[in-house]
PDB file of N, CA and C in Angstrom:
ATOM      1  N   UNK A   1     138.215 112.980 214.984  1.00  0.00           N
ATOM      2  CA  UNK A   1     139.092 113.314 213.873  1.00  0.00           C
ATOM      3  C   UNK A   1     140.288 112.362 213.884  1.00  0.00           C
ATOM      4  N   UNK A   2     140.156 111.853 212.967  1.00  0.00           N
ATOM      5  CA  UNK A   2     141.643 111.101 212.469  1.00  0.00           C
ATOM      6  C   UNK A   2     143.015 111.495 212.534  1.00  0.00           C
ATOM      7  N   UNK A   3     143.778 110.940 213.273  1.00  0.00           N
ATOM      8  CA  UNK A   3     145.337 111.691 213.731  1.00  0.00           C
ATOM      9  C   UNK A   3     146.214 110.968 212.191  1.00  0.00           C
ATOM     10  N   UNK A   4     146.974 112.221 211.846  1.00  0.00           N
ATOM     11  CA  UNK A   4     147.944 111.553 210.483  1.00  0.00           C
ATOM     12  C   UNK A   4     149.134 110.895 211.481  1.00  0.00           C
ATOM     13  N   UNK A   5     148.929 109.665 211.591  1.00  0.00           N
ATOM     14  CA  UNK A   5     150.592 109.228 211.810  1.00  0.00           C
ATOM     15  C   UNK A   5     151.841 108.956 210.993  1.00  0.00           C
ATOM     16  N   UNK A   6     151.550 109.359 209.703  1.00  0.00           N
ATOM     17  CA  UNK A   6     152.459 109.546 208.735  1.00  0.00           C
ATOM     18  C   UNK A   6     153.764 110.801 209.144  1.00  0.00           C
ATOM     19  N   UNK A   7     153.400 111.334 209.127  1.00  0.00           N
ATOM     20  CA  UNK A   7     154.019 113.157 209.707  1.00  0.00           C
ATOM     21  C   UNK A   7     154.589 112.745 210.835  1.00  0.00           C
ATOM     22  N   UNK A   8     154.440 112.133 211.544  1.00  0.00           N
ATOM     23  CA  UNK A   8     154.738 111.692 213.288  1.00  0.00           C
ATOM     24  C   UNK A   8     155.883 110.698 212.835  1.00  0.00           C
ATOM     25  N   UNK A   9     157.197 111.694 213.702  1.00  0.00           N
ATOM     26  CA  UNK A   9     158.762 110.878 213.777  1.00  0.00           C
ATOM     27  C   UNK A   9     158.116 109.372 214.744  1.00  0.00           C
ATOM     28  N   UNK A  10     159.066 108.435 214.032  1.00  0.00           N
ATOM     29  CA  UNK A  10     158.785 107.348 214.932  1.00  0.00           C
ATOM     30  C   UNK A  10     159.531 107.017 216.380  1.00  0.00           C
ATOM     31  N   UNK A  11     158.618 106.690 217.358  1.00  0.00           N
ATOM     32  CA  UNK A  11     158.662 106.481 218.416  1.00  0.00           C
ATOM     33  C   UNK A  11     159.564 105.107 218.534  1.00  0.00           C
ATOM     34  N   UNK A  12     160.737 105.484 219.514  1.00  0.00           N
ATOM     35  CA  UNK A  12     161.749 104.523 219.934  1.00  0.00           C
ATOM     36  C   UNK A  12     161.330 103.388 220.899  1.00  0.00           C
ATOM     37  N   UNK A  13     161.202 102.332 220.293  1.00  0.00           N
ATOM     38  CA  UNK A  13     160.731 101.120 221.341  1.00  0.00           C
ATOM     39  C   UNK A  13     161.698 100.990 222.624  1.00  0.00           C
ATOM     40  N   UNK A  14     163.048 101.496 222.751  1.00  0.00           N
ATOM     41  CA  UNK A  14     164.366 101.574 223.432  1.00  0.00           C
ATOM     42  C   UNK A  14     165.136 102.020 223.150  1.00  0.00           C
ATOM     43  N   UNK A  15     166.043 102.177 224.119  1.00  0.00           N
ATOM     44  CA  UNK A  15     167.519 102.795 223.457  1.00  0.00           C
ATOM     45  C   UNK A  15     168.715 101.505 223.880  1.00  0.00           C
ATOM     46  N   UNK A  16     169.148 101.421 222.460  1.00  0.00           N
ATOM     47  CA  UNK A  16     170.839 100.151 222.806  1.00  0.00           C
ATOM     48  C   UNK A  16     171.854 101.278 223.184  1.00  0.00           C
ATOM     49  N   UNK A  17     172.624 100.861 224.051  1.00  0.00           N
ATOM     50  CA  UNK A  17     173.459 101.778 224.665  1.00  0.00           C
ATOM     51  C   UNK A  17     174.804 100.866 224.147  1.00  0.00           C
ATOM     52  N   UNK A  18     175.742 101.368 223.605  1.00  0.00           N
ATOM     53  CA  UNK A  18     177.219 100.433 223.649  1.00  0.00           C
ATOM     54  C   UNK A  18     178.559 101.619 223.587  1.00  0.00           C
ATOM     55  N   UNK A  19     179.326 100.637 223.857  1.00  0.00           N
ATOM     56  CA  UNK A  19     180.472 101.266 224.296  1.00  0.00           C
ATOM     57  C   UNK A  19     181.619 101.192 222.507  1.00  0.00           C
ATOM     58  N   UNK A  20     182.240 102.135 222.442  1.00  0.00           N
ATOM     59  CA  UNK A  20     183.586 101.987 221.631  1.00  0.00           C
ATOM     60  C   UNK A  20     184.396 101.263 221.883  1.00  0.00           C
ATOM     61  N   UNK A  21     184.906 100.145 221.006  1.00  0.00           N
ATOM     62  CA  UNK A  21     186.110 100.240 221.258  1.00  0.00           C
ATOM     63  C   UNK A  21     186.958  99.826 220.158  1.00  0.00           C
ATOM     64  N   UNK A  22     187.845 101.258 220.245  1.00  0.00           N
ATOM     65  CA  UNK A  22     188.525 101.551 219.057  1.00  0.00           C
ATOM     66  C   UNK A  22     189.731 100.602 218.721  1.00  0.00           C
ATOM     67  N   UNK A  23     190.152  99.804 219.422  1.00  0.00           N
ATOM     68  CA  UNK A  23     191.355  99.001 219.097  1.00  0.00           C
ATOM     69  C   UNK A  23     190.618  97.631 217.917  1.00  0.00           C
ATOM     70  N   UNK A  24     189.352  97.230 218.287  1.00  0.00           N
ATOM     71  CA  UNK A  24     189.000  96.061 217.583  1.00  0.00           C
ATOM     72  C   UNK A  24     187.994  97.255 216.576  1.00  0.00           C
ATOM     73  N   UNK A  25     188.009  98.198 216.252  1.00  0.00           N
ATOM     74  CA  UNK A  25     186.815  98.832 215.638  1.00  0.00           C
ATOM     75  C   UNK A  25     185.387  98.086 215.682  1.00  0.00           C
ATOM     76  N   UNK A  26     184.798  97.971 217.104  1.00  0.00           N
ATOM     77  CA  UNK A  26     183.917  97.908 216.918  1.00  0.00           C
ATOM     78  C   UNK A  26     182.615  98.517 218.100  1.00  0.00           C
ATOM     79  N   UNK A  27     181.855  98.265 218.582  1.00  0.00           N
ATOM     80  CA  UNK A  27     180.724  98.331 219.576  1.00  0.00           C
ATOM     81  C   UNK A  27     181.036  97.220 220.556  1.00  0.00           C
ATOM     82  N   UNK A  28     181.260  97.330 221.791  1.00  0.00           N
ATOM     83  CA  UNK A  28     180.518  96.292 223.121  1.00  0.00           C
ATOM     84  C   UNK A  28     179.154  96.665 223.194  1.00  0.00           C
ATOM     85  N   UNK A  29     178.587  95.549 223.195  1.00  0.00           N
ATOM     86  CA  UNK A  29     176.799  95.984 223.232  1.00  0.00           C
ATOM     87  C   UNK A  29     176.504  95.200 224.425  1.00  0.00           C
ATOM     88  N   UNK A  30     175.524  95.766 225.161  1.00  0.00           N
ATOM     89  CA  UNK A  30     174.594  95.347 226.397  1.00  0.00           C
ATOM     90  C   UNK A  30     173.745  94.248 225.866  1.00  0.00           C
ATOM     91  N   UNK A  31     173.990  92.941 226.534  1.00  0.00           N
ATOM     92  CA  UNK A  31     173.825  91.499 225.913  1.00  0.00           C
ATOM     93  C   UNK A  31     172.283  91.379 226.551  1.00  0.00           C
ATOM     94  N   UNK A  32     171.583  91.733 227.615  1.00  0.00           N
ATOM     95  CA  UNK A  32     170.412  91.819 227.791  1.00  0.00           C
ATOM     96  C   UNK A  32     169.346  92.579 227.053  1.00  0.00           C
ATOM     97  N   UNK A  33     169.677  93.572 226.095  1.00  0.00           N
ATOM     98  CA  UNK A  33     169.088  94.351 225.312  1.00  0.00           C
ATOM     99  C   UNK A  33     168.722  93.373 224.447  1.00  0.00           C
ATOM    100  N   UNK A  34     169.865  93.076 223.754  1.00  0.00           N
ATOM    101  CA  UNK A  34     169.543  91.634 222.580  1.00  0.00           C
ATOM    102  C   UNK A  34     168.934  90.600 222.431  1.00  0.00           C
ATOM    103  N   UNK A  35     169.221  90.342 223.516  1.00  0.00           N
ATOM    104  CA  UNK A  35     168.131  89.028 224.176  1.00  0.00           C
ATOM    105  C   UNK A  35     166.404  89.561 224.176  1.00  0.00           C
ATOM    106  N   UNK A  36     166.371  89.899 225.217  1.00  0.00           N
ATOM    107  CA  UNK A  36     165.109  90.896 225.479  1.00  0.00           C
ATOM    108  C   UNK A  36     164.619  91.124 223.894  1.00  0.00           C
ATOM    109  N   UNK A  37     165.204  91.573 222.834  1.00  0.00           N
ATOM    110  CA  UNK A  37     164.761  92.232 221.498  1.00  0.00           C
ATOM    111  C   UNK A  37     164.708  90.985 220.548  1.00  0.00           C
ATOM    112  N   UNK A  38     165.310  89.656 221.104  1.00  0.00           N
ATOM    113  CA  UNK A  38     165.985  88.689 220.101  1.00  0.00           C
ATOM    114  C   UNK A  38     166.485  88.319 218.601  1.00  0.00           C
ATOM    115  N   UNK A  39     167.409  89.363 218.884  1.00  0.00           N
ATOM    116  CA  UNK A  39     168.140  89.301 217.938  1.00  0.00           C
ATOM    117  C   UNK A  39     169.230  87.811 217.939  1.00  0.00           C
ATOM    118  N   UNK A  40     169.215  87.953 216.620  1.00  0.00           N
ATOM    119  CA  UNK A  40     169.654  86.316 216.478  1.00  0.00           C
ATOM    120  C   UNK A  40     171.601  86.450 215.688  1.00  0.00           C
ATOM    121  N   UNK A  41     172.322  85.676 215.846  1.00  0.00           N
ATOM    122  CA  UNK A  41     173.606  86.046 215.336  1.00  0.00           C
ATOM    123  C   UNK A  41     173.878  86.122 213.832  1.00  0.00           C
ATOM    124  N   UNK A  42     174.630  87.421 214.090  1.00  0.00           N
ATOM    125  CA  UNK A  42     174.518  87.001 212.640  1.00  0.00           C
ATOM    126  C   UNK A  42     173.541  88.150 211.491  1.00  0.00           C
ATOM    127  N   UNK A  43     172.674  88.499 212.421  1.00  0.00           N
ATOM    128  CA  UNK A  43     171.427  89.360 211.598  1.00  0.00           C
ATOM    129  C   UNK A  43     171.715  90.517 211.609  1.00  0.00           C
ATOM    130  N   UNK A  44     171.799  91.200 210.062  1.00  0.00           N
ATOM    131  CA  UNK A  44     171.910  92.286 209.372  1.00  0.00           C
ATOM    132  C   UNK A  44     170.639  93.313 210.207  1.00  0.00           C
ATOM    133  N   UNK A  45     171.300  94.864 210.616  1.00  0.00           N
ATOM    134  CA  UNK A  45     170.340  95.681 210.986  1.00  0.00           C
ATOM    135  C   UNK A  45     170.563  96.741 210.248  1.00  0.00           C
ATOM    136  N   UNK A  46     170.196  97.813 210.522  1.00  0.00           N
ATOM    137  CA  UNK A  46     170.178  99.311 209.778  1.00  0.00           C
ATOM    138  C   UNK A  46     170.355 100.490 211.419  1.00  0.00           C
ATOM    139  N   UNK A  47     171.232 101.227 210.747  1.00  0.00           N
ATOM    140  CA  UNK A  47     171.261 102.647 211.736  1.00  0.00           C
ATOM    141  C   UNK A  47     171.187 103.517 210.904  1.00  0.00           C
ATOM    142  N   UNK A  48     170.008 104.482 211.231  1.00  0.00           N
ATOM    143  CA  UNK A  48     170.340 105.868 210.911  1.00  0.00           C
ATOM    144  C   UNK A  48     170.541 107.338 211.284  1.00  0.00           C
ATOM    145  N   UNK A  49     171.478 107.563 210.559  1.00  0.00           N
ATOM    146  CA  UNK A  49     171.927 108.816 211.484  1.00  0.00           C
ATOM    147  C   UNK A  49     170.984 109.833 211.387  1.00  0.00           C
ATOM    148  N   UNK A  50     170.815 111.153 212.003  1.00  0.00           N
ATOM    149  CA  UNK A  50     170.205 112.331 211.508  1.00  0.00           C
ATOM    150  C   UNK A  50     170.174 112.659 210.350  1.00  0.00           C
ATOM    151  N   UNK A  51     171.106 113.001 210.006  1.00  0.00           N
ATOM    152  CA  UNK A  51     170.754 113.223 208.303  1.00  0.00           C
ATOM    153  C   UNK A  51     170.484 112.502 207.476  1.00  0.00           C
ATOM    154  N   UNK A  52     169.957 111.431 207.456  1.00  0.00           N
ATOM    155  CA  UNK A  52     169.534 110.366 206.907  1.00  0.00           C
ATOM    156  C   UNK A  52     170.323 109.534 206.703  1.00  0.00           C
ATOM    157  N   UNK A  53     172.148 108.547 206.766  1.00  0.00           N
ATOM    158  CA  UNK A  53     172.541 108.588 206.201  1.00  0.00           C
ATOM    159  C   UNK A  53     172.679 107.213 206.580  1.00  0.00           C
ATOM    160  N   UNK A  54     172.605 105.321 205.695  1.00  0.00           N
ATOM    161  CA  UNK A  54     172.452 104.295 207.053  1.00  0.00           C
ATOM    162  C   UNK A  54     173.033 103.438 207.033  1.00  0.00           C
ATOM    163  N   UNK A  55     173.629 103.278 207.878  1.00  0.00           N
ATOM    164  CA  UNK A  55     175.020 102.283 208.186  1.00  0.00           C
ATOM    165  C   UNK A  55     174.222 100.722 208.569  1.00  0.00           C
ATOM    166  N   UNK A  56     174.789  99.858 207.562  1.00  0.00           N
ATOM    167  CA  UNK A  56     174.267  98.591 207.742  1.00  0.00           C
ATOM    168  C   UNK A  56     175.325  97.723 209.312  1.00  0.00           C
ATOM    169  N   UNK A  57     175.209  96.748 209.763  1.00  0.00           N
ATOM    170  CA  UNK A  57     176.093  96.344 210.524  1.00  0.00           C
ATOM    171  C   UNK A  57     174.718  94.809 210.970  1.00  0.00           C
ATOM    172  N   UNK A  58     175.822  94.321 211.693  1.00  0.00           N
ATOM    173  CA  UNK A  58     175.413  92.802 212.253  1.00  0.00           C
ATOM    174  C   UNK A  58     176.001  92.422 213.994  1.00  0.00           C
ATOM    175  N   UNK A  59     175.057  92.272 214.217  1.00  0.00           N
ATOM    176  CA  UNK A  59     175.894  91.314 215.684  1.00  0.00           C
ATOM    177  C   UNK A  59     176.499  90.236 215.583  1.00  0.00           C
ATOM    178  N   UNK A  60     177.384  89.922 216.641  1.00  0.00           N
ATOM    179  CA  UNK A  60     178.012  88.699 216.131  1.00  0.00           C
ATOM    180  C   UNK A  60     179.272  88.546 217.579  1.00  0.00           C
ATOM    181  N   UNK A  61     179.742  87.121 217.689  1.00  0.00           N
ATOM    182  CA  UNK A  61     180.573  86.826 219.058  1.00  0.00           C
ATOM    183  C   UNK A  61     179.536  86.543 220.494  1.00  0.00           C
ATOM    184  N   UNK A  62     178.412  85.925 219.862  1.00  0.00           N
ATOM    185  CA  UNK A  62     177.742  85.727 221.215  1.00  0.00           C
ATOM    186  C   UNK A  62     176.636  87.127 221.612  1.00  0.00           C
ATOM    187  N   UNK A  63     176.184  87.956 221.056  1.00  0.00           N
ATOM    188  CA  UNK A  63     175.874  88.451 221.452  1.00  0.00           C
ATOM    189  C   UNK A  63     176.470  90.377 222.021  1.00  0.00           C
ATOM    190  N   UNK A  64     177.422  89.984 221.293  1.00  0.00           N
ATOM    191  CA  UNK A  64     178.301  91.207 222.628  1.00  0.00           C
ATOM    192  C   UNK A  64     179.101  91.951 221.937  1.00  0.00           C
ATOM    193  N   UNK A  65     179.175  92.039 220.549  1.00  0.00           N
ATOM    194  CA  UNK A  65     179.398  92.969 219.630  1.00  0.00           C
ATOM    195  C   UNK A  65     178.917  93.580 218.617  1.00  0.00           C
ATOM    196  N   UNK A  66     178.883  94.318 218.372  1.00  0.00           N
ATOM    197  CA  UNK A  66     178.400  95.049 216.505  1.00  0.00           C
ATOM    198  C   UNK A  66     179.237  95.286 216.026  1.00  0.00           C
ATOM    199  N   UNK A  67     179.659  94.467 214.758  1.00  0.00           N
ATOM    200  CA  UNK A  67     180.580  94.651 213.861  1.00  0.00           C
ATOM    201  C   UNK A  67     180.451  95.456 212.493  1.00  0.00           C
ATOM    202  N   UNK A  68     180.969  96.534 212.395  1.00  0.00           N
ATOM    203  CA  UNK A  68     180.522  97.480 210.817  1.00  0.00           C
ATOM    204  C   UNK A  68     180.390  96.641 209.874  1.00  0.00           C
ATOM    205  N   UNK A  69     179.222  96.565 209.335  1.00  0.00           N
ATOM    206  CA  UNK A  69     179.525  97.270 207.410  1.00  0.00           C
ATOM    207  C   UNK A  69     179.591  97.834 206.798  1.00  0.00           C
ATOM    208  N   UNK A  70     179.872  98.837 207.560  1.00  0.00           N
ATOM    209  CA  UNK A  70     180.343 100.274 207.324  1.00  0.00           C
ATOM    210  C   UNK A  70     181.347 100.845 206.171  1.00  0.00           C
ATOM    211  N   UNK A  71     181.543 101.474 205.217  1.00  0.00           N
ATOM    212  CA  UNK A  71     182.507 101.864 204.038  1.00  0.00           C
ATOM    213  C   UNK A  71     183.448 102.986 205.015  1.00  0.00           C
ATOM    214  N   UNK A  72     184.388 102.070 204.771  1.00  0.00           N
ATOM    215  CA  UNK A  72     185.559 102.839 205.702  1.00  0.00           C
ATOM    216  C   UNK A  72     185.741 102.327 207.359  1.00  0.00           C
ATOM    217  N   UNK A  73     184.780 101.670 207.952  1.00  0.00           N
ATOM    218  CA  UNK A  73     184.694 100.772 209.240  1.00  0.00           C
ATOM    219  C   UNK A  73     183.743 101.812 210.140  1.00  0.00           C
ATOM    220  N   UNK A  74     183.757 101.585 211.110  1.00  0.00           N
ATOM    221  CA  UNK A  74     183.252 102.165 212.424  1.00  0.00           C
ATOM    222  C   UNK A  74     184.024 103.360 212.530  1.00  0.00           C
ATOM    223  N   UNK A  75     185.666 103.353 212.402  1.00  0.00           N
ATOM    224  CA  UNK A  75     186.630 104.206 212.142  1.00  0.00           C
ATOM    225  C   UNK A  75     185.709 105.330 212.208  1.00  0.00           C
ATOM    226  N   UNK A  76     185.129 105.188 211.219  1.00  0.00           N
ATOM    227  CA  UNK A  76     185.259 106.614 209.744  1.00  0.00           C
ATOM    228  C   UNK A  76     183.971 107.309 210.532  1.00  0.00           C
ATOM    229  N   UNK A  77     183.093 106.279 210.949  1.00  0.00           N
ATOM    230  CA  UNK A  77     181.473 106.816 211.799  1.00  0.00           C
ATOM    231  C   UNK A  77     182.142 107.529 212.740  1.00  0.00           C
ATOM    232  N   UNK A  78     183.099 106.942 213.608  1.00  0.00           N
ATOM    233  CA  UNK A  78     183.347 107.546 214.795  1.00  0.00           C
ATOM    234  C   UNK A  78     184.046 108.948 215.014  1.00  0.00           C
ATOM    235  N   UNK A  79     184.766 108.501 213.768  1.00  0.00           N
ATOM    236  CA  UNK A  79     185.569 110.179 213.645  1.00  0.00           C
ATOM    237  C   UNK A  79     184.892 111.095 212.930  1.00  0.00           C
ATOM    238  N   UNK A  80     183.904 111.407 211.862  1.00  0.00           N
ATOM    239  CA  UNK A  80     182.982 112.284 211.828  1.00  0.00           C
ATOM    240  C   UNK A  80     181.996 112.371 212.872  1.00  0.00           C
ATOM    241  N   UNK A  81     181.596 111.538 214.136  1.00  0.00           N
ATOM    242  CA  UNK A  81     180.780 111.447 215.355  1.00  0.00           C
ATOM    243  C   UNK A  81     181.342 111.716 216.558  1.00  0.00           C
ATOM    244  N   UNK A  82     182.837 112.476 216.156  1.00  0.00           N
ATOM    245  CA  UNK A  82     183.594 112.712 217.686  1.00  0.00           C
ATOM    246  C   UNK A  82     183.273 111.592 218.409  1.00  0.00           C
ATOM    247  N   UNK A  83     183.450 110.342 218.480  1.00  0.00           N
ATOM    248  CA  UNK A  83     183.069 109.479 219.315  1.00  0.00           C
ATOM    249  C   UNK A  83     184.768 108.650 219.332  1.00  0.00           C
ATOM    250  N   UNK A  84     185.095 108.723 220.402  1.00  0.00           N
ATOM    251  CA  UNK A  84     186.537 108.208 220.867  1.00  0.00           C
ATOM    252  C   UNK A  84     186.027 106.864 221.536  1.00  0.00           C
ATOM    253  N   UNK A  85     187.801 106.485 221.923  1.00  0.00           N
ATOM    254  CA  UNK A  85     187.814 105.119 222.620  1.00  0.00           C
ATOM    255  C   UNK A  85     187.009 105.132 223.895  1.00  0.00           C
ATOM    256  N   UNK A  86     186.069 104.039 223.982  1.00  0.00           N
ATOM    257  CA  UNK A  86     185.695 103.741 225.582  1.00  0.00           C
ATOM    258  C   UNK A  86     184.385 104.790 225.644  1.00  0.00           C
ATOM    259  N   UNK A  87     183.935 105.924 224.716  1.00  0.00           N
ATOM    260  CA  UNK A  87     183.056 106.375 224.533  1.00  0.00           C
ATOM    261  C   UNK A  87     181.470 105.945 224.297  1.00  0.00           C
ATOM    262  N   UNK A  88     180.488 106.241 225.556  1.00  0.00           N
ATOM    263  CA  UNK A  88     179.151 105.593 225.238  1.00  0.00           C
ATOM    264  C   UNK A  88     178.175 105.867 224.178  1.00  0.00           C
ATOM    265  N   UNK A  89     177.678 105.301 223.112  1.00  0.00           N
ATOM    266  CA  UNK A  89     177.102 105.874 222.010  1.00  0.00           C
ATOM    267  C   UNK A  89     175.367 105.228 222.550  1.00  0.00           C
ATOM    268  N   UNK A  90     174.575 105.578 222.101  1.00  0.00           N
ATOM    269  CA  UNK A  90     172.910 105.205 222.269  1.00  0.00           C
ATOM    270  C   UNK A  90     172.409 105.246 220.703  1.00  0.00           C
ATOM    271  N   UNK A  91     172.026 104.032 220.208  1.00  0.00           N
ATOM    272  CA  UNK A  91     170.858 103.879 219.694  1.00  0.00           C
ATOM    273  C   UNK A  91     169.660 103.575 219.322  1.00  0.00           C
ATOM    274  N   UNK A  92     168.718 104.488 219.020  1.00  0.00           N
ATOM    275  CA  UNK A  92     167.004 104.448 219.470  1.00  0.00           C
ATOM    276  C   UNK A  92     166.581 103.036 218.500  1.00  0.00           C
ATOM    277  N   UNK A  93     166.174 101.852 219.487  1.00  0.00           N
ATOM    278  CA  UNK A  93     165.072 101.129 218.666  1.00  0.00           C
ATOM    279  C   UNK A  93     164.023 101.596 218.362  1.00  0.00           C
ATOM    280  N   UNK A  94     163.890 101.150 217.160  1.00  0.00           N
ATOM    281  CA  UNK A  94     162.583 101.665 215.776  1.00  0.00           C
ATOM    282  C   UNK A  94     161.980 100.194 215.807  1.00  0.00           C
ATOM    283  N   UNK A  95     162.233  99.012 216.090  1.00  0.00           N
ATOM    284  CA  UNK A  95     161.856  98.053 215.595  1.00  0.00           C
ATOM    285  C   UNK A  95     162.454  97.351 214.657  1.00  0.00           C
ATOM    286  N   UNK A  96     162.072  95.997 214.126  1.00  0.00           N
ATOM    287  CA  UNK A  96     162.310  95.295 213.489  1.00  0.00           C
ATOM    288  C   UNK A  96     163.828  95.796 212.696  1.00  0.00           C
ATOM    289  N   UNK A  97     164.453  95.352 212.877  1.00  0.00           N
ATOM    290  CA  UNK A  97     165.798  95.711 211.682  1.00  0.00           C
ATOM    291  C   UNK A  97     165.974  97.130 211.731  1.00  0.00           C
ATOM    292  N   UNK A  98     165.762  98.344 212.493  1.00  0.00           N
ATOM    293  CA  UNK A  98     166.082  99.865 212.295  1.00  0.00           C
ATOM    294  C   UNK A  98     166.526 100.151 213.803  1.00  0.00           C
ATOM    295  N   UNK A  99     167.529 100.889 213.663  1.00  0.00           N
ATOM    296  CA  UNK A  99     167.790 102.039 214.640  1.00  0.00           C
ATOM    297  C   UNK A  99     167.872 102.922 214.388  1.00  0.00           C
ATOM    298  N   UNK A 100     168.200 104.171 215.265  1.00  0.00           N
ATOM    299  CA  UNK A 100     168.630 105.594 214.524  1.00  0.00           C
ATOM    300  C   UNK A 100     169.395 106.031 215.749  1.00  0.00           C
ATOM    301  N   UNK A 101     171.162 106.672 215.183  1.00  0.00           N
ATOM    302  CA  UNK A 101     172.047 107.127 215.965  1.00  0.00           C
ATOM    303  C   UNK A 101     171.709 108.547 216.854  1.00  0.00           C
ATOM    304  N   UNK A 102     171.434 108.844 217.660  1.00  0.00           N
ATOM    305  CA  UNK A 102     171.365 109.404 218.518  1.00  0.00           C
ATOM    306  C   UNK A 102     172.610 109.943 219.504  1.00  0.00           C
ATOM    307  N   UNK A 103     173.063 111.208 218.973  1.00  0.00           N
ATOM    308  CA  UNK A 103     173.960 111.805 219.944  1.00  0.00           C
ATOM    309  C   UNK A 103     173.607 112.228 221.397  1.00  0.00           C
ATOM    310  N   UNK A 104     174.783 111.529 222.378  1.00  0.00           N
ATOM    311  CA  UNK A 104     174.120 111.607 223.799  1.00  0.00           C
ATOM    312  C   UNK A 104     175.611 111.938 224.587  1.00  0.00           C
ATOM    313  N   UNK A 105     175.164 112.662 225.708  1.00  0.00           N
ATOM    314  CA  UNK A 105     176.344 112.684 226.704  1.00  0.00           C
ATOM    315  C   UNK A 105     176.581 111.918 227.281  1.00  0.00           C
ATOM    316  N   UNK A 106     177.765 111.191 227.709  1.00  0.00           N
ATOM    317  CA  UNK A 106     177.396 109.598 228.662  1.00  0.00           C
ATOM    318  C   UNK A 106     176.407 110.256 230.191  1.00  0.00           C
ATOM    319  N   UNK A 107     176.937 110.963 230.583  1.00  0.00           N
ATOM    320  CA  UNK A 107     175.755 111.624 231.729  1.00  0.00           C
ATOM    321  C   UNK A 107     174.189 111.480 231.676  1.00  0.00           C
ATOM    322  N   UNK A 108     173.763 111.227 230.166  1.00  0.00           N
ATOM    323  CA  UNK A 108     172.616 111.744 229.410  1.00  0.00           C
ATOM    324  C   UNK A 108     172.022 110.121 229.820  1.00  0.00           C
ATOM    325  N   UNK A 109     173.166 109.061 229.553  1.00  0.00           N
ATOM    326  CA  UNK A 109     172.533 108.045 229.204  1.00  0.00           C
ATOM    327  C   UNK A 109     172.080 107.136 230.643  1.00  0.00           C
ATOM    328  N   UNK A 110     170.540 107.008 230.371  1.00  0.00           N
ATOM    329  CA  UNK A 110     170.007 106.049 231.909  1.00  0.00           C
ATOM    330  C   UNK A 110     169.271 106.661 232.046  1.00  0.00           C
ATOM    331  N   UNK A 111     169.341 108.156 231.602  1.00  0.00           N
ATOM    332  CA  UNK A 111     168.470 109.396 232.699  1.00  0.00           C
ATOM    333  C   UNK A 111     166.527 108.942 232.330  1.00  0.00           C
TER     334      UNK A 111
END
């Protein structure tokens, strides 16, 4: 019998783990993730949150940031996401150009 993989949430190739930081509004991102995934500078991705909702953004500085394109900045994500300064956020690779935000405890994250 034929399995519907339509119906079936998609499976996370990884999780990008990055840090806040609220003074430059943006993400420190784990520069081996990127590499490993090769992402190139510069290149437009997609996040989406649970409720569907999807924040475009780009890497950029070598590798080692995500900068919003966010309406209203990272700001505005972070403060409807309780997510403060220096705070670890995780998001699930989907592949090609998609993530999806994933609320995590920093405790949570590695496990």
């Amino acid at each position: 019998m034929a399995v519907n993989h339509a119906t079936e949430a998609p499976r996370a190739l990884g999780e990008l783990v990055v840090v806040y930081d609220a003074s430059k509004d943006h993400f420190d991102v784990d520069e081996e993730f990127l590499k490993k995934h090769h992402t190139s500078l510069g290149m437009n991705w997609n996040i989406y949150t649970s409720e569907g909702t999807r924040y475009k953004f780009y890497f950029s500085q070598g590798f080692v940031t995500i900068t919003g394109k966010v309406l209203g900045g990272w700001k505005h994500f972070c403060e409807e996401k309780n997510i403060n300064d220096g705070d670890k956020v995780v998001f699930q690779y989907l592949g090609f150009s998609k993530y999806n935000y994933i609320p995590a405890e920093p405790n949570q994250i590695g496990a």
